mmCIF file of C-alpha atoms in Angstrom:
data_model
loop_
_atom_site.group_PDB
_atom_site.id
_atom_site.type_symbol
_atom_site.label_atom_id
_atom_site.label_comp_id
_atom_site.label_asym_id
_atom_site.label_seq_id
_atom_site.Cartn_x
_atom_site.Cartn_y
_atom_site.Cartn_z
ATOM 1 C CA MET A 1 -0.137 -0.195 -0.248
ATOM 2 C CA THR A 2 1.025 3.320 -1.233
ATOM 3 C CA ALA A 3 1.995 6.113 1.053
ATOM 4 C CA LYS A 4 -1.007 8.119 -1.036
ATOM 5 C CA ARG A 5 -3.361 5.839 0.155
ATOM 6 C CA LEU A 6 -1.848 4.995 3.185
ATOM 7 C CA TYR A 7 -1.571 8.480 4.859
ATOM 8 C CA PRO A 8 -5.425 9.144 4.399
ATOM 9 C CA ILE A 9 -6.622 5.922 6.317
ATOM 10 C CA ILE A 10 -4.900 7.103 9.312
ATOM 11 C CA ALA A 11 -5.509 10.635 9.027
ATOM 12 C CA CYS A 12 -9.551 10.124 9.401
ATOM 13 C CA GLY A 13 -8.724 7.151 11.854
ATOM 14 C CA SER A 14 -6.221 9.804 13.937
ATOM 15 C CA ILE A 15 -9.947 12.322 13.692
ATOM 16 C CA VAL A 16 -12.432 9.862 14.610
ATOM 17 C CA PHE A 17 -9.972 8.262 17.279
ATOM 18 C CA ALA A 18 -9.690 11.937 18.726
ATOM 19 C CA VAL A 19 -14.219 12.844 18.707
ATOM 20 C CA VAL A 20 -14.397 10.105 20.261
ATOM 21 C CA GLY A 21 -11.607 10.483 23.282
ATOM 22 C CA ILE A 22 -12.815 14.540 23.454
ATOM 23 C CA VAL A 23 -16.360 13.272 24.203
ATOM 24 C CA VAL A 24 -15.103 10.251 26.618
ATOM 25 C CA GLY A 25 -13.029 12.615 28.052
ATOM 26 C CA GLN A 26 -15.914 15.084 28.756
ATOM 27 C CA LEU A 27 -17.791 12.409 30.550
ATOM 28 C CA VAL A 28 -15.438 10.729 32.953
ATOM 29 C CA PRO A 29 -14.446 14.186 35.023
ATOM 30 C CA ASP A 30 -16.172 15.749 37.980
ATOM 31 C CA PRO A 31 -20.432 15.396 37.546
ATOM 32 C CA ASP A 32 -20.873 18.779 38.291
ATOM 33 C CA LEU A 33 -18.530 20.490 35.766
ATOM 34 C CA ASN A 34 -21.279 22.236 33.048
ATOM 35 C CA PRO A 35 -19.741 21.854 29.520
ATOM 36 C CA LEU A 36 -21.474 25.173 28.525
ATOM 37 C CA ASN A 37 -19.511 27.155 30.990
ATOM 38 C CA VAL A 38 -16.638 25.265 31.236
ATOM 39 C CA THR A 39 -13.401 24.730 28.602
ATOM 40 C CA VAL A 40 -12.656 22.030 27.121
ATOM 41 C CA SER A 41 -8.896 22.655 28.333
ATOM 42 C CA GLU A 42 -10.221 23.079 32.268
ATOM 43 C CA TYR A 43 -11.891 19.366 32.262
ATOM 44 C CA ALA A 44 -9.069 18.136 31.075
ATOM 45 C CA VAL A 45 -7.875 18.828 33.881
ATOM 46 C CA SER A 46 -10.118 17.534 36.052
ATOM 47 C CA ASP A 47 -9.844 14.330 33.707
ATOM 48 C CA ARG A 48 -6.796 12.496 35.697
ATOM 49 C CA GLY A 49 -7.122 9.488 33.398
ATOM 50 C CA GLY A 50 -5.530 12.161 30.614
ATOM 51 C CA VAL A 51 -8.233 10.840 27.890
ATOM 52 C CA THR A 52 -8.852 14.292 26.316
ATOM 53 C CA GLU A 53 -4.587 15.812 26.311
ATOM 54 C CA ALA A 54 -4.281 11.808 24.286
ATOM 55 C CA ALA A 55 -7.101 12.678 22.417
ATOM 56 C CA MET A 56 -5.993 15.806 22.065
ATOM 57 C CA VAL A 57 -2.225 14.996 21.002
ATOM 58 C CA VAL A 58 -3.303 12.225 18.656
ATOM 59 C CA LEU A 59 -5.751 15.156 17.027
ATOM 60 C CA GLY A 60 -2.680 17.196 16.095
ATOM 61 C CA LEU A 61 -0.804 14.192 15.356
ATOM 62 C CA GLY A 62 -3.346 13.426 12.582
ATOM 63 C CA SER A 63 -3.245 16.945 11.732
ATOM 64 C CA LEU A 64 0.070 16.340 10.723
ATOM 65 C CA ILE A 65 -0.184 13.824 9.038
ATOM 66 C CA LEU A 66 -3.065 15.097 6.917
ATOM 67 C CA LEU A 67 -0.127 17.344 6.212
ATOM 68 C CA LYS A 68 1.807 15.856 4.926
ATOM 69 C CA ALA A 69 -1.311 13.154 2.655
ATOM 70 C CA LEU A 70 -2.178 16.813 1.204
ATOM 71 C CA LYS A 71 1.340 17.445 -0.208
ATOM 72 C CA ALA A 72 1.871 14.030 -1.621
ATOM 73 C CA ALA A 73 -1.670 14.250 -3.289
ATOM 74 C CA HIS A 74 -0.519 17.939 -5.229
ATOM 75 C CA ALA A 75 -3.406 19.046 -3.326
ATOM 76 C CA PRO A 76 -2.673 23.241 -3.037
ATOM 77 C CA VAL A 77 -1.113 23.693 0.291
ATOM 78 C CA ARG A 78 1.646 24.740 -0.099
ATOM 79 C CA GLY A 79 2.720 27.962 0.866
ATOM 80 C CA LEU A 80 1.065 30.442 3.580
ATOM 81 C CA PRO A 81 -1.515 27.626 4.389
ATOM 82 C CA GLU A 82 0.939 24.743 5.088
ATOM 83 C CA ARG A 83 2.368 26.723 7.791
ATOM 84 C CA LEU A 84 -0.494 27.521 9.621
ATOM 85 C CA LEU A 85 -1.401 23.818 9.380
ATOM 86 C CA TRP A 86 1.894 23.834 10.790
ATOM 87 C CA VAL A 87 0.552 25.938 13.270
ATOM 88 C CA TRP A 88 -2.248 24.512 14.222
ATOM 89 C CA SER A 89 -0.892 20.932 14.175
ATOM 90 C CA GLY A 90 2.094 21.517 16.642
ATOM 91 C CA ALA A 91 0.303 24.291 19.364
ATOM 92 C CA LEU A 92 -2.607 21.210 19.624
ATOM 93 C CA ILE A 93 0.042 18.465 20.639
ATOM 94 C CA VAL A 94 1.595 21.516 23.372
ATOM 95 C CA ALA A 95 -1.848 22.406 24.291
ATOM 96 C CA ALA A 96 -2.094 18.629 25.423
ATOM 97 C CA VAL A 97 1.743 18.479 27.104
ATOM 98 C CA ILE A 98 1.102 21.885 28.878
ATOM 99 C CA PRO A 99 -2.477 22.119 30.651
ATOM 100 C CA THR A 100 -3.858 25.436 32.401
ATOM 101 C CA THR A 101 -5.162 25.692 35.785
ATOM 102 C CA PRO A 102 -7.916 23.687 37.985
ATOM 103 C CA ILE A 103 -11.086 25.933 37.879
ATOM 104 C CA GLY A 104 -10.436 28.413 40.529
ATOM 105 C CA HIS A 105 -7.283 28.427 40.640
ATOM 106 C CA ASP A 106 -4.777 31.319 39.623
ATOM 107 C CA LEU A 107 -2.802 30.794 36.219
ATOM 108 C CA THR A 108 1.008 29.955 36.477
ATOM 109 C CA LEU A 109 3.564 30.731 33.383
ATOM 110 C CA THR A 110 2.398 26.421 31.928
ATOM 111 C CA ALA A 111 -1.692 28.096 32.200
ATOM 112 C CA GLN A 112 -0.361 31.221 30.033
ATOM 113 C CA ILE A 113 1.576 29.122 27.828
ATOM 114 C CA HIS A 114 -1.303 27.080 27.461
ATOM 115 C CA ARG A 115 -3.710 29.663 27.042
ATOM 116 C CA TYR A 116 -1.270 32.153 23.642
ATOM 117 C CA VAL A 117 -0.702 28.217 21.816
ATOM 118 C CA SER A 118 -4.943 27.251 22.079
ATOM 119 C CA VAL A 119 -5.555 30.838 20.989
ATOM 120 C CA ALA A 120 -3.086 30.426 18.490
ATOM 121 C CA ALA A 121 -4.639 26.377 16.977
ATOM 122 C CA PHE A 122 -8.268 28.181 16.976
ATOM 123 C CA VAL A 123 -7.423 30.688 14.943
ATOM 124 C CA SER A 124 -4.313 29.459 12.277
ATOM 125 C CA LEU A 125 -7.040 26.041 11.191
ATOM 126 C CA PRO A 126 -9.429 29.343 9.951
ATOM 127 C CA ALA A 127 -6.944 31.322 7.764
ATOM 128 C CA ALA A 128 -5.650 28.076 6.569
ATOM 129 C CA ALA A 129 -8.596 27.356 5.777
ATOM 130 C CA ALA A 130 -10.045 30.557 3.910
ATOM 131 C CA LEU A 131 -6.773 31.027 2.827
ATOM 132 C CA LEU A 132 -7.402 27.362 0.841
ATOM 133 C CA VAL A 133 -10.537 28.038 -0.597
ATOM 134 C CA PRO A 134 -9.754 29.657 -3.835
ATOM 135 C CA ARG A 135 -7.149 27.572 -4.725
ATOM 136 C CA LEU A 136 -9.580 24.592 -3.750
ATOM 137 C CA ALA A 137 -11.990 26.199 -6.477
ATOM 138 C CA ALA A 138 -9.725 26.572 -8.852
ATOM 139 C CA ASP A 139 -8.461 22.545 -8.744
ATOM 140 C CA GLU A 140 -10.497 20.062 -10.868
ATOM 141 C CA ALA A 141 -10.014 17.419 -8.191
ATOM 142 C CA TRP A 142 -10.573 19.839 -5.624
ATOM 143 C CA LYS A 143 -13.298 21.689 -6.552
ATOM 144 C CA PRO A 144 -16.560 19.490 -4.989
ATOM 145 C CA VAL A 145 -14.855 20.414 -1.897
ATOM 146 C CA ALA A 146 -14.459 24.049 -2.109
ATOM 147 C CA ARG A 147 -17.777 25.173 -1.032
ATOM 148 C CA THR A 148 -17.938 23.010 2.002
ATOM 149 C CA VAL A 149 -14.207 24.161 3.027
ATOM 150 C CA GLU A 150 -15.731 27.896 2.936
ATOM 151 C CA TRP A 151 -18.517 27.547 4.692
ATOM 152 C CA LEU A 152 -16.707 25.777 8.089
ATOM 153 C CA ALA A 153 -13.901 28.264 7.500
ATOM 154 C CA LEU A 154 -16.702 31.190 8.006
ATOM 155 C CA ALA A 155 -17.986 29.562 11.089
ATOM 156 C CA GLY A 156 -14.763 29.151 12.530
ATOM 157 C CA GLY A 157 -14.202 32.273 12.090
ATOM 158 C CA LEU A 158 -16.922 33.295 13.351
ATOM 159 C CA GLY A 159 -16.374 31.025 16.632
ATOM 160 C CA VAL A 160 -12.880 32.800 16.262
ATOM 161 C CA LEU A 161 -14.738 36.365 16.792
ATOM 162 C CA ALA A 162 -17.488 34.657 19.018
ATOM 163 C CA ILE A 163 -14.819 33.158 21.343
ATOM 164 C CA THR A 164 -12.695 36.249 22.018
ATOM 165 C CA TYR A 165 -16.161 38.158 23.113
ATOM 166 C CA VAL A 166 -16.697 35.568 25.322
ATOM 167 C CA ALA A 167 -13.597 35.294 26.876
ATOM 168 C CA LEU A 168 -12.818 39.417 26.795
ATOM 169 C CA PRO A 169 -16.320 41.649 27.514
ATOM 170 C CA GLY A 170 -18.268 38.934 27.730
ATOM 171 C CA GLU A 171 -16.925 37.923 31.102
ATOM 172 C CA ARG A 172 -16.746 33.714 29.904
ATOM 173 C CA VAL A 173 -20.109 33.977 29.870
ATOM 174 C CA MET A 174 -21.104 30.065 27.285
ATOM 175 C CA ILE A 175 -17.802 30.005 26.863
ATOM 176 C CA GLY A 176 -17.586 25.681 27.574
ATOM 177 C CA LEU A 177 -20.611 25.796 24.554
ATOM 178 C CA VAL A 178 -18.628 28.551 22.186
ATOM 179 C CA GLU A 179 -15.301 26.927 22.490
ATOM 180 C CA ARG A 180 -17.062 23.256 21.672
ATOM 181 C CA ALA A 181 -19.442 25.135 19.005
ATOM 182 C CA LEU A 182 -15.266 26.873 17.388
ATOM 183 C CA LEU A 183 -14.168 23.673 18.148
ATOM 184 C CA GLY A 184 -16.660 20.859 15.673
ATOM 185 C CA ALA A 185 -16.121 23.402 12.995
ATOM 186 C CA GLU A 186 -12.615 23.283 13.069
ATOM 187 C CA VAL A 187 -12.494 19.191 13.317
ATOM 188 C CA ALA A 188 -15.335 18.884 10.532
ATOM 189 C CA LEU A 189 -13.342 21.085 8.424
ATOM 190 C CA LEU A 190 -10.457 18.285 8.866
ATOM 191 C CA ALA A 191 -12.988 15.338 8.203
ATOM 192 C CA VAL A 192 -13.574 16.780 5.348
ATOM 193 C CA LEU A 193 -10.388 16.992 3.893
ATOM 194 C CA ALA A 194 -9.037 13.671 4.829
ATOM 195 C CA ALA A 195 -12.236 12.272 3.963
ATOM 196 C CA TRP A 196 -11.184 13.651 0.012
ATOM 197 C CA LEU A 197 -8.213 12.793 -0.058
ATOM 198 C CA VAL A 198 -9.698 8.773 1.121
ATOM 199 C CA ARG A 199 -12.124 9.342 -2.303
ATOM 200 C CA LEU A 200 -9.397 10.419 -4.234
ATOM 201 C CA ALA A 201 -6.402 7.945 -3.219
ATOM 202 C CA TRP A 202 -8.543 5.205 -3.269
ATOM 203 C CA GLY A 203 -11.593 6.200 -6.014
ATOM 204 C CA ARG A 204 -8.576 6.700 -8.217
ATOM 205 C CA ALA A 205 -6.764 3.690 -7.774
ATOM 206 C CA ILE A 206 -9.928 1.179 -8.053
ATOM 207 C CA ALA A 207 -10.596 3.506 -11.160
ATOM 208 C CA GLN A 208 -6.743 2.229 -12.516
ATOM 209 C CA GLN A 209 -7.606 -1.152 -11.899
ATOM 210 C CA PRO A 210 -7.795 -3.451 -15.136
ATOM 211 C CA MET A 211 -11.221 -4.894 -15.723
ATOM 212 C CA ASN A 212 -10.637 -8.582 -17.009
ATOM 213 C CA PHE A 213 -13.396 -9.489 -17.701
ATOM 214 C CA ARG A 214 -14.131 -12.551 -19.853
ATOM 215 C CA THR A 215 -15.856 -12.834 -22.878
ATOM 216 C CA TYR A 216 -18.729 -15.315 -22.718
ATOM 217 C CA HIS A 217 -16.410 -17.731 -24.760
ATOM 218 C CA GLU A 218 -13.572 -18.194 -22.688
ATOM 219 C CA PHE A 219 -15.856 -18.594 -19.668
ATOM 220 C CA VAL A 220 -17.474 -21.719 -21.373
ATOM 221 C CA GLY A 221 -14.286 -22.919 -22.621
ATOM 222 C CA SER A 222 -12.831 -22.743 -19.439
ATOM 223 C CA ARG A 223 -16.638 -24.455 -18.138
ATOM 224 C CA SER A 224 -16.044 -27.777 -20.851
#
């Protein structure tokens, strides 16, 4: 199996695993925590099993594999979109390794680092998607998903604006809900790119397989 066909499968599997892990991580901590007002990072601090952190690391690594798969498939990602995808992937991994402080505690240096890299992750992916939209629309192989990527980029951009407002003048009201909606849009964006890569890689491979159907006379001759 070639890298062009293997990497998209790994990327899709990583995204699915990460989504399941994050959902499970929301169920493990203190049931008194309100997901509408508590961020995913704050949930992760309460999760002593490390399920959420592991899921974020897998999502970051899966995003790196997705980027490698996009380049191997000659998708139009080179330049600034590629660098922004590197920022997204690296920031996710750093944010998972360096946790925030528990609810009610003062921010430590590590918590501040976690906050800054989280902001970098949330901003970089919608920006990369916005830059990709005209490139995808101009590429015959990627044109079918250009509009979907555009809508998800818009959703991500609006989510960044919403969480900025909620985190600053909004006094964290419904910050958990806003963050989860933003994260959902960004994961959906990754899933669209990975799923389309799978279709391109495996669809072309199937189409290129020789169709060696025997004629009626050959079939009859083989039976006689």
